[in-house]
Coordinates of C-alpha atoms in Angstrom, one line a residue:
P16 CA 1.4 6.2 6.1
G17 CA 3.1 5.5 2.4
V18 CA 0.9 2.7 1.1
V19 CA -0.7 4.7 -1.4
E20 CA 1.9 6.5 -3.1
F21 CA 3.9 2.6 -3.2
Y22 CA 1.0 1.2 -4.8
R23 CA 0.8 4.4 -7.0
Q24 CA 4.7 4.1 -8.1
L25 CA 4.8 -0.1 -8.4
D26 CA 1.8 0.7 -10.6
L27 CA 3.7 3.2 -12.6
G28 CA 6.2 0.5 -13.2
P29 CA 10.2 0.3 -13.2
G30 CA 12.6 3.0 -14.8
E31 CA 12.5 6.9 -14.7
A32 CA 9.5 7.4 -17.3
P33 CA 6.1 6.4 -15.7
G34 CA 4.2 4.0 -17.4
R35 CA 0.1 3.7 -17.7
E36 CA -1.6 3.3 -14.6
G37 CA -4.2 -0.1 -13.7
D38 CA -1.6 -2.4 -13.7
L39 CA -2.3 -3.7 -9.9
V40 CA -3.4 -6.9 -8.8
F41 CA -5.2 -7.2 -5.8
V42 CA -5.3 -11.2 -4.6
T43 CA -6.9 -11.7 -1.3
A44 CA -7.9 -14.2 0.7
R45 CA -11.5 -12.8 0.7
P46 CA -13.8 -15.2 -0.4
G47 CA -15.5 -14.1 -3.6
D48 CA -19.5 -14.4 -4.1
R49 CA -21.8 -15.0 -6.6
S50 CA -23.4 -11.1 -6.0
G51 CA -19.8 -9.5 -6.6
V52 CA -19.8 -8.1 -2.8
V53 CA -16.5 -8.3 -2.3
E54 CA -15.4 -7.7 -5.3
R55 CA -17.5 -4.1 -5.4
T56 CA -16.5 -3.1 -1.5
T57 CA -12.5 -3.8 -2.9
R58 CA -13.3 -1.3 -6.4
Q59 CA -14.9 0.8 -3.8
T60 CA -11.6 1.0 -1.2
L61 CA -9.3 1.3 -4.0
A62 CA -11.1 4.0 -6.1
K63 CA -11.5 6.2 -3.0
A64 CA -7.4 6.3 -3.0
G65 CA -7.4 6.8 -6.6
F66 CA -6.9 3.5 -7.9
R67 CA -9.5 3.9 -10.5
R68 CA -8.4 0.5 -12.6
A69 CA -7.2 -2.5 -10.9
A70 CA -7.7 -6.7 -10.9
I71 CA -8.5 -8.6 -7.5
L72 CA -8.3 -11.7 -7.1
T73 CA -10.7 -13.2 -4.1
G74 CA -9.8 -16.3 -2.0
S75 CA -12.4 -19.4 -1.2
L76 CA -14.5 -20.3 1.6
L77 CA -12.6 -23.5 0.5
N78 CA -9.4 -22.2 1.7
V79 CA -9.5 -19.9 4.5
H80 CA -9.4 -22.3 7.4
S81 CA -5.2 -22.1 7.6
D82 CA -2.5 -20.0 6.0
A83 CA -0.9 -22.8 3.9
A84 CA -4.8 -22.8 2.6
I85 CA -5.0 -19.1 2.2
A86 CA -1.6 -19.4 0.4
E87 CA -2.3 -22.2 -2.2
K88 CA -6.0 -20.5 -2.9
K89 CA -3.8 -17.2 -4.0
L90 CA -0.8 -19.2 -5.9
E91 CA -3.7 -20.7 -8.3
N92 CA -5.1 -17.1 -8.7
F93 CA -1.7 -16.0 -9.5
S94 CA -0.7 -19.3 -12.0
R95 CA -4.1 -18.3 -13.7
Y96 CA -3.6 -14.5 -14.0
R97 CA -0.1 -15.0 -14.9
R98 CA -0.7 -17.7 -18.3
L99 CA -2.8 -14.7 -19.0
Y100 CA -0.1 -12.3 -18.8
P101 CA 2.6 -14.1 -19.3
E102 CA 4.3 -10.9 -20.5
Y103 CA 4.0 -9.3 -17.1
R104 CA 6.6 -8.7 -13.9
F105 CA 5.4 -9.4 -10.7
V106 CA 6.3 -8.0 -7.2
W107 CA 4.1 -8.9 -4.5
T108 CA 3.3 -7.0 -1.5
G109 CA 1.9 -8.3 1.7
D110 CA 1.9 -8.7 5.7
S111 CA 3.2 -11.4 8.0
G112 CA -0.4 -12.0 9.1
Q113 CA -2.3 -14.2 7.0
G114 CA 0.4 -16.8 5.1
D115 CA 1.6 -13.6 2.8
A116 CA 4.9 -14.6 3.2
H117 CA 4.7 -18.3 2.1
F118 CA 2.8 -16.8 -0.8
G119 CA 5.5 -15.0 -1.5
E120 CA 8.2 -17.3 -1.4
A121 CA 5.8 -19.9 -3.9
M122 CA 5.3 -17.4 -6.3
R123 CA 9.1 -16.4 -6.5
Q124 CA 9.4 -20.9 -6.5
Q125 CA 7.2 -21.1 -9.5
A126 CA 7.9 -18.0 -11.3
P127 CA 11.8 -16.6 -10.5
E128 CA 11.9 -14.9 -13.8
A129 CA 8.8 -13.2 -13.5
V130 CA 9.0 -11.8 -9.3
L131 CA 11.5 -8.6 -9.4
G132 CA 9.9 -9.0 -5.2
V133 CA 8.8 -9.5 -2.1
F134 CA 7.6 -7.3 0.0
I135 CA 5.6 -8.1 3.8
H136 CA 4.6 -5.7 6.0
D137 CA 5.6 -6.8 9.6
V138 CA 2.1 -6.3 11.4
V139 CA 2.8 -9.2 14.0
G140 CA 6.2 -8.0 15.7
T141 CA 8.1 -11.3 13.3
S142 CA 11.4 -11.9 15.3
A143 CA 15.5 -10.1 13.9
E144 CA 15.8 -13.8 13.0
D145 CA 13.0 -15.1 11.1
R146 CA 13.3 -11.9 9.1
A147 CA 16.6 -12.5 8.7
D148 CA 16.0 -16.2 7.1
W149 CA 13.3 -14.8 5.0
G150 CA 16.2 -12.5 4.0
T151 CA 18.2 -15.2 2.4
R152 CA 15.1 -16.5 0.8
G153 CA 14.4 -13.1 -1.0
E154 CA 11.9 -11.8 1.0
R155 CA 12.0 -8.2 2.9
F156 CA 10.2 -7.8 6.0
F157 CA 9.4 -3.6 6.9
D158 CA 7.4 -2.0 9.8
S159 CA 6.4 1.0 7.5
Y160 CA 6.0 1.9 4.1
A161 CA 8.5 4.0 4.4
G162 CA 10.4 1.3 5.6
A163 CA 9.8 -0.5 2.5
A164 CA 12.0 1.9 0.6
R165 CA 15.2 0.8 2.2
P166 CA 17.4 0.1 -0.7
G167 CA 17.9 -2.9 -1.4
P168 CA 18.8 -6.2 -4.0
R169 CA 18.7 -4.6 -7.0
G170 CA 16.5 -7.0 -9.7
P171 CA 17.2 -5.9 -13.5
D172 CA 16.0 -1.7 -14.6
G173 CA 13.2 -1.4 -12.0
R174 CA 13.1 1.9 -9.7
V175 CA 10.4 2.7 -7.9
A176 CA 10.0 6.4 -6.2
V177 CA 8.8 6.0 -3.0
G178 CA 7.5 8.6 0.1
E179 CA 7.2 12.0 -1.9
T180 CA 3.7 12.4 -0.2
G181 CA 4.2 12.0 3.5
N182 CA 7.5 10.3 4.1
A183 CA 9.8 12.5 2.8
G184 CA 13.2 11.5 2.4
C185 CA 12.3 7.9 1.7
G186 CA 14.2 8.2 -1.7
R187 CA 14.6 6.1 -4.9
F188 CA 14.4 2.3 -4.1
A189 CA 15.4 -0.8 -6.7
I190 CA 13.6 -3.3 -7.3

C-alpha cells in the first residue's frame, strides 16, 4: 500500500507547488525486445495505476546473469538518460532483491549532485546491521511505502507528501 501515491508525489516534484506530471523513469532489469513487449506491458501496467507518461529503460539479456551485471546495465541506462537531461535530479526507488541497492550506490558515486535520495524496499529481510551499513552510504531501507515516508536526511528543498490515500499519518518527508 502507498506505492502509487509515493510515485505520484515524486512525479509531481519537490516543493509545495506541484510540478508537471510525466517525469518518472522506470529502470528495469527485464530485457527489451525488438517488438517492444516489455515496454508495452510495463506501460499498460503503469497506465492502470494512473501513470500515462513515463520513460522506461530496459535491461539486456547479456546482463541478467548476476546482480552486479543487472546493476551495471541499469547504471549504463541511467548515464545515457542523464546525458539527455542533465538538468534533472533523481530519486532512486528499488528493492533489495536484485542489485538495486548497488545500483543506487553507483548512481550516487557517479552523480552525487544529481541523486537526491535512494530508497530501497526491503523484500528479503535485510539485517539491521546491513541496513545501518547501507544507511551510512546514504541509502534508506524501508519495509513499506508508508515506512519510506519517515523523516530522513534533507536534500535541497525537496519535500514529498506521501500517504494521503490509504496510509494516513505518513505525512511529509524530505528527500
